[in-house]
PDB file of N, CA and C in Angstrom:
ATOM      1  N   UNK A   1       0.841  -1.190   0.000  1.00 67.00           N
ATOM      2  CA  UNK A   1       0.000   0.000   0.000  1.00 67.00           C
ATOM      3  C   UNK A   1       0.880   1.244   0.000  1.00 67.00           C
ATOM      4  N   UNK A   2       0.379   1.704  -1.024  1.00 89.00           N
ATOM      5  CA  UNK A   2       1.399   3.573  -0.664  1.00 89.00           C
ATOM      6  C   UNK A   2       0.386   3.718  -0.254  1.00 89.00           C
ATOM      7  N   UNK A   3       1.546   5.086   0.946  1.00 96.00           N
ATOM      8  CA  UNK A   3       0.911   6.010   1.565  1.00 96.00           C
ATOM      9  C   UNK A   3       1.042   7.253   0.874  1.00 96.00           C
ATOM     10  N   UNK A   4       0.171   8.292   1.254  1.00 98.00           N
ATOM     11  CA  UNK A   4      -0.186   9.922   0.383  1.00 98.00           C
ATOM     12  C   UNK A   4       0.369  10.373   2.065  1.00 98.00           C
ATOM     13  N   UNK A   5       0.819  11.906   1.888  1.00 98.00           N
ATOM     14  CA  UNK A   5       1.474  12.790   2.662  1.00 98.00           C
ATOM     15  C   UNK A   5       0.785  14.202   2.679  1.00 98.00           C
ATOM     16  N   UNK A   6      -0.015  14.820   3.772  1.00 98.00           N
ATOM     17  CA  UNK A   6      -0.051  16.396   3.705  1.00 98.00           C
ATOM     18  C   UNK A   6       0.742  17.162   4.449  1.00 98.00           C
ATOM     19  N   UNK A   7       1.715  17.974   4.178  1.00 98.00           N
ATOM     20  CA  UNK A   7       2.326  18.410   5.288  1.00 98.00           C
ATOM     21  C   UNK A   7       2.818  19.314   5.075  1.00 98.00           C
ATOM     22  N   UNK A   8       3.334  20.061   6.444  1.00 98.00           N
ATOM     23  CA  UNK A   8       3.446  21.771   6.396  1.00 98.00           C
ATOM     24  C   UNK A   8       5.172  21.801   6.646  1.00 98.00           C
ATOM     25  N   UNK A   9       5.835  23.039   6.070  1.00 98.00           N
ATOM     26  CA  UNK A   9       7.182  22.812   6.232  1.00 98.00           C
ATOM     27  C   UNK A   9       6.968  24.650   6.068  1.00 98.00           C
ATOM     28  N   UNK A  10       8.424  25.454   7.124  1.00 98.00           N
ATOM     29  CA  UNK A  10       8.557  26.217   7.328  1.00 98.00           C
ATOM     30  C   UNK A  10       9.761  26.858   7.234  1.00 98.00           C
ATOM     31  N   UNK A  11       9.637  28.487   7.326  1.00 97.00           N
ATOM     32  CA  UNK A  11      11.864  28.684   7.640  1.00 97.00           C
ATOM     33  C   UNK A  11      11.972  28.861   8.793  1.00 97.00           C
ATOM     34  N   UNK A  12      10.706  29.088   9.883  1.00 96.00           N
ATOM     35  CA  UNK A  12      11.154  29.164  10.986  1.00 96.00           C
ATOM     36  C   UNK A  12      10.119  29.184  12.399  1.00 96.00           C
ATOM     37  N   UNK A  13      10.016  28.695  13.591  1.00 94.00           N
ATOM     38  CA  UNK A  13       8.574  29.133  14.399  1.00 94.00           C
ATOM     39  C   UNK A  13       8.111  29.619  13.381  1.00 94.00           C
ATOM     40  N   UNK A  14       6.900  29.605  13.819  1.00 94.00           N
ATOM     41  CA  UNK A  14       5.546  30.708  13.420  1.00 94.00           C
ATOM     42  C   UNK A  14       6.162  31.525  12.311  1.00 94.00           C
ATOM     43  N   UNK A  15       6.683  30.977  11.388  1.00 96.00           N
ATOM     44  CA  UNK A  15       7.258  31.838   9.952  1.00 96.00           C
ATOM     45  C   UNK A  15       6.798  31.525   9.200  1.00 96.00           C
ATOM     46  N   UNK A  16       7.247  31.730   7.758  1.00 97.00           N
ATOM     47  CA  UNK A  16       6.157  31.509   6.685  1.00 97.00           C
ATOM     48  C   UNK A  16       5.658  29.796   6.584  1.00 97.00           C
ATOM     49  N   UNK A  17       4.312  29.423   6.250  1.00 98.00           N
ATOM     50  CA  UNK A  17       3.927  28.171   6.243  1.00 98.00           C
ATOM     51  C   UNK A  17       3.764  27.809   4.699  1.00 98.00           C
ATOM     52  N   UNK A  18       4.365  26.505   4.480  1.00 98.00           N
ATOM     53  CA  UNK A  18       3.904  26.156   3.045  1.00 98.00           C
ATOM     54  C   UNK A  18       3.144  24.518   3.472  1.00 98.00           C
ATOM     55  N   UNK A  19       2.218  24.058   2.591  1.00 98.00           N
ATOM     56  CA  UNK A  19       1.829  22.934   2.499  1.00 98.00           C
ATOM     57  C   UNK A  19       1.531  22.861   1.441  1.00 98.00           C
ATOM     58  N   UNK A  20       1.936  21.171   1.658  1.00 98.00           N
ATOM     59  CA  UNK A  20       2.180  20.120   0.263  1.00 98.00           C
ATOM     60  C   UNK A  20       1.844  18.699   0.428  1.00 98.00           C
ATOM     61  N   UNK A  21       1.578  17.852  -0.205  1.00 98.00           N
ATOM     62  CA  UNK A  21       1.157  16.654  -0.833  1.00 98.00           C
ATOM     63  C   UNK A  21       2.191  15.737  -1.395  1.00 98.00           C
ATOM     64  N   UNK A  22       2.245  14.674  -1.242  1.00 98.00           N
ATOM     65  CA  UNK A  22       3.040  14.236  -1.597  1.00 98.00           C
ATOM     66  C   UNK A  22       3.228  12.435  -1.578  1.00 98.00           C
ATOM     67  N   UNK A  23       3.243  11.563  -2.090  1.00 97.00           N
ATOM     68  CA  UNK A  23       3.286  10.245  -2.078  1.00 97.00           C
ATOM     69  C   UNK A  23       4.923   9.532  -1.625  1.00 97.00           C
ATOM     70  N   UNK A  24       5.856  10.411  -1.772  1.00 95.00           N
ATOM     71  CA  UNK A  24       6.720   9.990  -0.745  1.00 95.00           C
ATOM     72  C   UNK A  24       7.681  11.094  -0.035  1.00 95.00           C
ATOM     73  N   UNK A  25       6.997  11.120   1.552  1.00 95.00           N
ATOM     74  CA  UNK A  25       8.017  12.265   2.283  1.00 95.00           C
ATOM     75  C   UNK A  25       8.969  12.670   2.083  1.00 95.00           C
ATOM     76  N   UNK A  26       9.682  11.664   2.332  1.00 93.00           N
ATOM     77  CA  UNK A  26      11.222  11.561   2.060  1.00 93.00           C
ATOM     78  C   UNK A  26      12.052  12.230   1.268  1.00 93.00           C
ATOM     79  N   UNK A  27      11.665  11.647   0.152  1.00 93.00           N
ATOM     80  CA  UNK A  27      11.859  12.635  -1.176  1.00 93.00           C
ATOM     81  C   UNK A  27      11.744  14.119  -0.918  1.00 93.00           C
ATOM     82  N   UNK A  28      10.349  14.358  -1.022  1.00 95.00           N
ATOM     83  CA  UNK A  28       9.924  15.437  -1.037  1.00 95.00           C
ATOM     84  C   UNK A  28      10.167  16.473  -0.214  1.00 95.00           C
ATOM     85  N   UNK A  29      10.602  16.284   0.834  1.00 95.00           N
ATOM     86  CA  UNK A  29      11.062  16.603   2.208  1.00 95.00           C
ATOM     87  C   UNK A  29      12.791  17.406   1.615  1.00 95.00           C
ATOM     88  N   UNK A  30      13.853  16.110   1.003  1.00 94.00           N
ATOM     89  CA  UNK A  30      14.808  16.523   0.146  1.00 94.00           C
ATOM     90  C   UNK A  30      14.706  17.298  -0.647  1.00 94.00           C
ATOM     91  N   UNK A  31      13.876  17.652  -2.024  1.00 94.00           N
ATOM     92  CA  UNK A  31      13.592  18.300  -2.650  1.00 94.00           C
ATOM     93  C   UNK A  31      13.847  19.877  -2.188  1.00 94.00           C
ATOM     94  N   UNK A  32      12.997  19.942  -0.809  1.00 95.00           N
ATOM     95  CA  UNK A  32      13.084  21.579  -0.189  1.00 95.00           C
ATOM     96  C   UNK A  32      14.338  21.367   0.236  1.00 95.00           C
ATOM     97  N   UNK A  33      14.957  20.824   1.282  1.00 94.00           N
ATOM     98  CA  UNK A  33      16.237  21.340   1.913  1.00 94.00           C
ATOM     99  C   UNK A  33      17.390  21.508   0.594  1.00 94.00           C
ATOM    100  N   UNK A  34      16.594  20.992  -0.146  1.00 93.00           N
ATOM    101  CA  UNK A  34      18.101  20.887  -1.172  1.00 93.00           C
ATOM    102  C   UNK A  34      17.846  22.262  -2.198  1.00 93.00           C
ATOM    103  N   UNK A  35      16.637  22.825  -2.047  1.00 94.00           N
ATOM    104  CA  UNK A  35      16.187  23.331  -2.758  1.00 94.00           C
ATOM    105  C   UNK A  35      16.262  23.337  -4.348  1.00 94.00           C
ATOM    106  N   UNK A  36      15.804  21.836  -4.770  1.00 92.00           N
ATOM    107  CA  UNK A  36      16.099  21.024  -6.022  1.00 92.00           C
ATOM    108  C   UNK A  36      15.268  22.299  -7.420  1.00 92.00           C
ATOM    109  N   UNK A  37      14.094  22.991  -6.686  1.00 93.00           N
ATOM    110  CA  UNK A  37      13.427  23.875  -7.825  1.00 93.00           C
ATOM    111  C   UNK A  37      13.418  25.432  -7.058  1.00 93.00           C
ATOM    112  N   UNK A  38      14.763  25.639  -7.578  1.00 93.00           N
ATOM    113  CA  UNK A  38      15.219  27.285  -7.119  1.00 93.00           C
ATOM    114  C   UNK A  38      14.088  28.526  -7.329  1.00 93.00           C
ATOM    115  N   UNK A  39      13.121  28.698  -7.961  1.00 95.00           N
ATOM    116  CA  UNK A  39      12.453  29.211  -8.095  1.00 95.00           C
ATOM    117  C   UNK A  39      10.755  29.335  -7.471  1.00 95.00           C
ATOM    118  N   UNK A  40      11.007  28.017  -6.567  1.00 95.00           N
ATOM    119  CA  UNK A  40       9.559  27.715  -5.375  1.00 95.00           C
ATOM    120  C   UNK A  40       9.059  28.412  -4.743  1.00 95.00           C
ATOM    121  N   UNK A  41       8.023  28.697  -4.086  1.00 96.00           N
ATOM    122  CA  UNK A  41       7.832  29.050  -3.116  1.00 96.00           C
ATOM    123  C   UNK A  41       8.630  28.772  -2.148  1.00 96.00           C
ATOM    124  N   UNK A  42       8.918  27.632  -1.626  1.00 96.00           N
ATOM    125  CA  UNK A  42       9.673  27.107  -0.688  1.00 96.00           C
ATOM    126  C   UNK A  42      11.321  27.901  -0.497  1.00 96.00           C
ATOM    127  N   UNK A  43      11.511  27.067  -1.621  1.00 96.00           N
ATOM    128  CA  UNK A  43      12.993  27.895  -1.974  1.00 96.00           C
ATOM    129  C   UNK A  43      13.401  29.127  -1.604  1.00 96.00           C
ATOM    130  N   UNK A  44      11.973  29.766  -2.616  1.00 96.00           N
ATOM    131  CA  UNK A  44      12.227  31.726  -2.168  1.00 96.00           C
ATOM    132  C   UNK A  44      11.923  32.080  -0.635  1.00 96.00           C
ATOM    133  N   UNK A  45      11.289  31.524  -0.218  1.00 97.00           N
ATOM    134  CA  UNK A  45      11.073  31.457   1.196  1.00 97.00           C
ATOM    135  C   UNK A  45      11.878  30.599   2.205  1.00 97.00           C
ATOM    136  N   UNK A  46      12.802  30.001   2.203  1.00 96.00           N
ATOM    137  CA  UNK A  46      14.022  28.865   2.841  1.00 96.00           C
ATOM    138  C   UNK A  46      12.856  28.514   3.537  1.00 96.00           C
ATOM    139  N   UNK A  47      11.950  27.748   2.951  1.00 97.00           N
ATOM    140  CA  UNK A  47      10.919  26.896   3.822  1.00 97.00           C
ATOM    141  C   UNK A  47      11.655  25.517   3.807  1.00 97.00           C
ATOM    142  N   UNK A  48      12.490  24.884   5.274  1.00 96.00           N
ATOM    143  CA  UNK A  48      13.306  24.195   4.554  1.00 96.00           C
ATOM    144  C   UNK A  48      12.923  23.167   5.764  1.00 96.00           C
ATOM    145  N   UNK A  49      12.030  23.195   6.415  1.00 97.00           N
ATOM    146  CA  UNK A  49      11.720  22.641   7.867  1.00 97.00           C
ATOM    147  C   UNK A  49      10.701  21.803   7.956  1.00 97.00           C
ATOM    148  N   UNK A  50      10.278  20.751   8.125  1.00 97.00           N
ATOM    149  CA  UNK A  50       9.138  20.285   8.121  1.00 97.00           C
ATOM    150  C   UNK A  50       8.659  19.881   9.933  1.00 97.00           C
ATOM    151  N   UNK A  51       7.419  20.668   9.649  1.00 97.00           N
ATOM    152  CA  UNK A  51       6.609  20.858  10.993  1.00 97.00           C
ATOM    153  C   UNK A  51       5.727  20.093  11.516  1.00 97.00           C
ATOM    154  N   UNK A  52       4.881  19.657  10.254  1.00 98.00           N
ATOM    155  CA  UNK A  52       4.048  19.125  10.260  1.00 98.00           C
ATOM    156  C   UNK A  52       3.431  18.177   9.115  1.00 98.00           C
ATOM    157  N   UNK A  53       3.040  16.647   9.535  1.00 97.00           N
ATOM    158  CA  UNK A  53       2.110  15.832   8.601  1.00 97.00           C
ATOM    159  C   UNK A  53       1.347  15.031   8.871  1.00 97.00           C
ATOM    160  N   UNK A  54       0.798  14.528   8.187  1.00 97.00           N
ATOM    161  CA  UNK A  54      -0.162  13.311   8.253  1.00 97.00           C
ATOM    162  C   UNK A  54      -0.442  12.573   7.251  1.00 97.00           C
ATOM    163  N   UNK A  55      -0.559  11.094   7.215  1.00 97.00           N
ATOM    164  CA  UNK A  55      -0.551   9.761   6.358  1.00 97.00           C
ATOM    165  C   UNK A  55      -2.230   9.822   6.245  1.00 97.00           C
ATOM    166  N   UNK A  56      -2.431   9.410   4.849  1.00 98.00           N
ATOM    167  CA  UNK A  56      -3.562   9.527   4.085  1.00 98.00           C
ATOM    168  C   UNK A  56      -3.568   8.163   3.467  1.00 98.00           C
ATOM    169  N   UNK A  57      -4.409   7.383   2.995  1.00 97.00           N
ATOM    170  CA  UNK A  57      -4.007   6.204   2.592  1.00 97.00           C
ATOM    171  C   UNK A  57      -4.731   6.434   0.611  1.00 97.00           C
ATOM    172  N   UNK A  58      -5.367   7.532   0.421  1.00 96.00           N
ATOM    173  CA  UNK A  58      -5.939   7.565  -0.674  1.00 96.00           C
ATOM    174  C   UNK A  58      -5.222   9.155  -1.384  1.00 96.00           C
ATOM    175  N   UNK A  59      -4.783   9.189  -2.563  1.00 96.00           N
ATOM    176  CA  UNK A  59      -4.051  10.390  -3.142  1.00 96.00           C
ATOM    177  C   UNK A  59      -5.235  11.338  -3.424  1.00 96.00           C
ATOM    178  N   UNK A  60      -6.283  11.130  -3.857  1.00 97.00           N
ATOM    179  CA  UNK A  60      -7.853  11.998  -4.160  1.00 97.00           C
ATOM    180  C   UNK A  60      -7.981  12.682  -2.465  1.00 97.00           C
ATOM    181  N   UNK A  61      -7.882  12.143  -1.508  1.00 98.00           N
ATOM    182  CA  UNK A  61      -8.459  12.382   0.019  1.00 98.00           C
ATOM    183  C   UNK A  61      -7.509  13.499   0.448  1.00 98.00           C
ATOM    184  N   UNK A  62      -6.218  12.834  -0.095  1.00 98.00           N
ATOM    185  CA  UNK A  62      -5.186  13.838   0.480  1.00 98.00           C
ATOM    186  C   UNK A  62      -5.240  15.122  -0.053  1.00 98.00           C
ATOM    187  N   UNK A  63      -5.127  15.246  -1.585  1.00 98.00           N
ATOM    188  CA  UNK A  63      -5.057  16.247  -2.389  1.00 98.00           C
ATOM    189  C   UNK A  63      -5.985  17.363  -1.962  1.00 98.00           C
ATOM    190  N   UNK A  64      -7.361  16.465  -1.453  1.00 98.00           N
ATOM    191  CA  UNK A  64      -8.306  17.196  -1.215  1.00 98.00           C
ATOM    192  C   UNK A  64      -8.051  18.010   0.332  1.00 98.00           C
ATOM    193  N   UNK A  65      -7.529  17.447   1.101  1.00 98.00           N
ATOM    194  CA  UNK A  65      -7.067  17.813   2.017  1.00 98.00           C
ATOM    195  C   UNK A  65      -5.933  19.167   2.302  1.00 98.00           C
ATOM    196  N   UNK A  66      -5.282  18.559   1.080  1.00 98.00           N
ATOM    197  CA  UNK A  66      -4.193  19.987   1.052  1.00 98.00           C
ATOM    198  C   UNK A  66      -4.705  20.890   0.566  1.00 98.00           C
ATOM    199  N   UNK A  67      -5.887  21.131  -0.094  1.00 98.00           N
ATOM    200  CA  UNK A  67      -6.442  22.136  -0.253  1.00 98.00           C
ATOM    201  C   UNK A  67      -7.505  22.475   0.011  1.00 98.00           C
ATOM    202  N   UNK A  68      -7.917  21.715   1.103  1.00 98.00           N
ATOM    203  CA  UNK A  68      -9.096  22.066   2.653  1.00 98.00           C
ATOM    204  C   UNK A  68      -7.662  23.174   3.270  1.00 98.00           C
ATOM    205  N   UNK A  69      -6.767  22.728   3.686  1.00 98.00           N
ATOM    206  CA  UNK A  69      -5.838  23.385   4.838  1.00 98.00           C
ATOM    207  C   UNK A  69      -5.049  24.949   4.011  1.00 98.00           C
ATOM    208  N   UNK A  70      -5.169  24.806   3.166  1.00 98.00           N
ATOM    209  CA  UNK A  70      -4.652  25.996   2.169  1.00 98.00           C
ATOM    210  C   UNK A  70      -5.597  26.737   2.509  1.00 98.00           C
ATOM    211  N   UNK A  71      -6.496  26.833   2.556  1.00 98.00           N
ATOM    212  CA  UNK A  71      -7.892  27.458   2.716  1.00 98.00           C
ATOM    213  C   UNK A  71      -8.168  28.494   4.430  1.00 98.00           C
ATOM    214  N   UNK A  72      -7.259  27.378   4.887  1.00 97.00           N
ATOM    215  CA  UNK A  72      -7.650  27.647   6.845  1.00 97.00           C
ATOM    216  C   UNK A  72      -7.118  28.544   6.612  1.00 97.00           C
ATOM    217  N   UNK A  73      -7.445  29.718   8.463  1.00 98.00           N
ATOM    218  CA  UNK A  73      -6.887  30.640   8.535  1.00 98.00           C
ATOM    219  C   UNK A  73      -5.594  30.435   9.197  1.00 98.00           C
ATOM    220  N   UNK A  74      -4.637  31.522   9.338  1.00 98.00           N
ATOM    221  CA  UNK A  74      -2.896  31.006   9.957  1.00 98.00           C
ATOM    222  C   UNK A  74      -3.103  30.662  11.157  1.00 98.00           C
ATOM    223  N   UNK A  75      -4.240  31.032  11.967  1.00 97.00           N
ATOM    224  CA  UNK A  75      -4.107  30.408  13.199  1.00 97.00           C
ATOM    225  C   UNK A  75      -5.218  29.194  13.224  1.00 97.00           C
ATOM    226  N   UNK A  76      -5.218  28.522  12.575  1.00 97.00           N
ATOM    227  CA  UNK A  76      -5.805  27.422  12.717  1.00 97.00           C
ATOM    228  C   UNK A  76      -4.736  26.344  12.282  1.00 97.00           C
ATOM    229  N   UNK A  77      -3.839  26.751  11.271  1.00 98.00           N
ATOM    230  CA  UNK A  77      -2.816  26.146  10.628  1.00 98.00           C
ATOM    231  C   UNK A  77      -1.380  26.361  11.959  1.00 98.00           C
ATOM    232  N   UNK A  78      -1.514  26.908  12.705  1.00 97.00           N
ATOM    233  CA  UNK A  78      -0.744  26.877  13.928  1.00 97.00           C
ATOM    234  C   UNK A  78      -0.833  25.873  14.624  1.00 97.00           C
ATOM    235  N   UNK A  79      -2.182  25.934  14.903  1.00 97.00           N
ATOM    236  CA  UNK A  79      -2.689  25.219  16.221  1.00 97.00           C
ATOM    237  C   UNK A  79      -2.452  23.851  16.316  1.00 97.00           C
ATOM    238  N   UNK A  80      -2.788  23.777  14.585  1.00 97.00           N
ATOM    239  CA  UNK A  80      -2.360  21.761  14.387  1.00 97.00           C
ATOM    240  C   UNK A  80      -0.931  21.719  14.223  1.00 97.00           C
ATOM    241  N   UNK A  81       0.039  22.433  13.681  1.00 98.00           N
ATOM    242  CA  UNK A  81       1.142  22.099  14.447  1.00 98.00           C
ATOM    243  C   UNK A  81       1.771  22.375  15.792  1.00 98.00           C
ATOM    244  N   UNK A  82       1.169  23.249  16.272  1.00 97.00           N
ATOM    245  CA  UNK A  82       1.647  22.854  17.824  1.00 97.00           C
ATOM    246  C   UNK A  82       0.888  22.050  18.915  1.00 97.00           C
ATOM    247  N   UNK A  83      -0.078  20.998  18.302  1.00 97.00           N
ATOM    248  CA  UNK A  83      -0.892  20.001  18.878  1.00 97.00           C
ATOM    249  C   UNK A  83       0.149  18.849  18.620  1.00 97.00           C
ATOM    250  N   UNK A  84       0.922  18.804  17.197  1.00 95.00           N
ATOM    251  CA  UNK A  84       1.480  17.744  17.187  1.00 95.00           C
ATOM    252  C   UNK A  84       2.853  18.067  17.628  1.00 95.00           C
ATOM    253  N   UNK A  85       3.462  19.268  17.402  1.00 96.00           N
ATOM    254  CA  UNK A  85       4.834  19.830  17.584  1.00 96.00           C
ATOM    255  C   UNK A  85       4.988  20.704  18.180  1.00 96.00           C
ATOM    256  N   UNK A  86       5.033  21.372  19.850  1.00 96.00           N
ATOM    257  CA  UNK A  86       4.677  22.284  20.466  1.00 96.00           C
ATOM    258  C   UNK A  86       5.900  22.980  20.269  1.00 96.00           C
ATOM    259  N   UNK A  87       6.877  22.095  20.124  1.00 96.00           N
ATOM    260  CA  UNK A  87       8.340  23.016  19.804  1.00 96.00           C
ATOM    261  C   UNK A  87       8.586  23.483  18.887  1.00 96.00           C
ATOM    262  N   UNK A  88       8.066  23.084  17.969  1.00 97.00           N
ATOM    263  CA  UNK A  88       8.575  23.673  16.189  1.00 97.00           C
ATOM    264  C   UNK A  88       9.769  22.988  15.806  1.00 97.00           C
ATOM    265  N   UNK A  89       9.768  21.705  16.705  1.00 96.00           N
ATOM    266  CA  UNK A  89      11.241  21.143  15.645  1.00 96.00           C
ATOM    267  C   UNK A  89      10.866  19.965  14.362  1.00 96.00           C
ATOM    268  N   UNK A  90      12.192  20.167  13.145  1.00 96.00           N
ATOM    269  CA  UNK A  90      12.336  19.971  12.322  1.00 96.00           C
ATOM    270  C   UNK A  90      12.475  18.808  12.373  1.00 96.00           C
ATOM    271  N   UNK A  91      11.102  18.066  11.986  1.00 95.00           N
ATOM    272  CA  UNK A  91      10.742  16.339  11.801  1.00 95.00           C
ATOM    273  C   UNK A  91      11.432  15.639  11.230  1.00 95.00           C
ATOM    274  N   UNK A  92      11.957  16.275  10.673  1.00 94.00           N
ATOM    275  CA  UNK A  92      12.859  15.013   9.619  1.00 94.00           C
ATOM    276  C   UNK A  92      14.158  15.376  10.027  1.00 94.00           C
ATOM    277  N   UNK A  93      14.628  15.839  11.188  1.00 90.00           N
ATOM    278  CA  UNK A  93      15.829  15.905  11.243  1.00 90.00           C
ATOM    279  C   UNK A  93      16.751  14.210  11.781  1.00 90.00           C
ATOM    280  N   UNK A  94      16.039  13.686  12.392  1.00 85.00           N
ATOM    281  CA  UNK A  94      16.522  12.290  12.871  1.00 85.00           C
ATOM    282  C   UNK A  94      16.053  11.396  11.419  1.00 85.00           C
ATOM    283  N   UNK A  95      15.636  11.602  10.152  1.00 83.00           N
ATOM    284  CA  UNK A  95      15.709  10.187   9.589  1.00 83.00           C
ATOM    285  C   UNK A  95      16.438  10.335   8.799  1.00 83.00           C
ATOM    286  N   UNK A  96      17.662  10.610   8.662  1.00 75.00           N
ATOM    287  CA  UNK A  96      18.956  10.095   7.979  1.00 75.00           C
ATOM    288  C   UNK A  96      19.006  10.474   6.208  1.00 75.00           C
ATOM    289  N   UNK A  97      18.308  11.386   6.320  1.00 69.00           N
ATOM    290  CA  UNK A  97      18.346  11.588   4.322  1.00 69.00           C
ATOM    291  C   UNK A  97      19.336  11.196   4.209  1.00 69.00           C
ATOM    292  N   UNK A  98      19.554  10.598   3.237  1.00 70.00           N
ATOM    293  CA  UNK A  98      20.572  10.321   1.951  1.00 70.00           C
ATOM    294  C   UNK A  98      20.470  11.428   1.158  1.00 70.00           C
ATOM    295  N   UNK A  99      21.424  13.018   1.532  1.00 66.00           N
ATOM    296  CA  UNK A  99      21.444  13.813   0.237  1.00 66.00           C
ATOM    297  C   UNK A  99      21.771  13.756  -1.206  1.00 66.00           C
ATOM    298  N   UNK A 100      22.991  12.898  -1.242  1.00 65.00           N
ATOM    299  CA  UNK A 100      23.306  12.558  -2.063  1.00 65.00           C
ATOM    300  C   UNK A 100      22.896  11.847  -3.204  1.00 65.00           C
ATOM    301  N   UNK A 101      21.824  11.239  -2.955  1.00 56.00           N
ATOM    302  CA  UNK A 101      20.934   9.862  -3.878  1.00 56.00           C
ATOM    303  C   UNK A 101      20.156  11.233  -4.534  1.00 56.00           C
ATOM    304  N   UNK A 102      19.916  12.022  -4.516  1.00 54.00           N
ATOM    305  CA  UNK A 102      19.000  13.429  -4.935  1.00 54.00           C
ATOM    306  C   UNK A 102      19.649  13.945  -5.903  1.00 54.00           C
ATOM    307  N   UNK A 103      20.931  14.501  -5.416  1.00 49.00           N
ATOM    308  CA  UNK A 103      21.842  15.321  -6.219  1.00 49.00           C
ATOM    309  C   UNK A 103      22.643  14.568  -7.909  1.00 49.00           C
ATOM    310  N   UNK A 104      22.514  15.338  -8.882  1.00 50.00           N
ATOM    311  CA  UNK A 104      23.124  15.049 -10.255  1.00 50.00           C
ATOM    312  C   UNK A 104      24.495  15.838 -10.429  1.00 50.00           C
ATOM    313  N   UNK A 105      25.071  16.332  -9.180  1.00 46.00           N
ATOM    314  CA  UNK A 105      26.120  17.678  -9.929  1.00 46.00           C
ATOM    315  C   UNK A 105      27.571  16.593  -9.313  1.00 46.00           C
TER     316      UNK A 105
END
């Protein structure tokens, strides 16, 4: 079974919020820190943090989801990450990216 991904990634506390979709974190997660598409939102914003997610088991549910939460206001989009992350730390910092498997240069 794949899993679908909604999740919020930031440059800093309560700094700018981006959310995204995605069928594998991991990756996608790389993509920003590496800032693989220089011209992103993310990018232009060093949204390079991930704050917040949640596992979806259907890509239609999720999609739909990321753009239920696009919609919320910023303090509603707070609140669920500091329900799951009261600290604001950077989730993916303990799972070991492989930067390198990303990079072509």
């Amino acid at each position: 079974m794949n899993l679908w991904y909604v999740y919020i990634m930031t440059n800093k506390p309560k700094g700018v919020l981006y959310i995204g979709c995605t069928n594998n974190i991991e990756e996608r997660v790389k993509e920003h820190k590496l800032k693989i598409y220089p011209s992103s939102f993310t990018a232009r914003y060093n949204c390079d943090k991930l704050m917040y997610f949640e596992e979806i088991k259907i890509g239609k549910i999720a999609s739909e989801r990321e753009k239920q939460m696009k919609k919320w206001k910023r303090d509603w989009k707070i609140k669920l990450i500091e329900d799951m992350n009261p600290s604001w730390m950077d989730l993916s910092l303990n799972w070991n990216l492989n930067y390198t498997k990303l990079r072509n240069d």
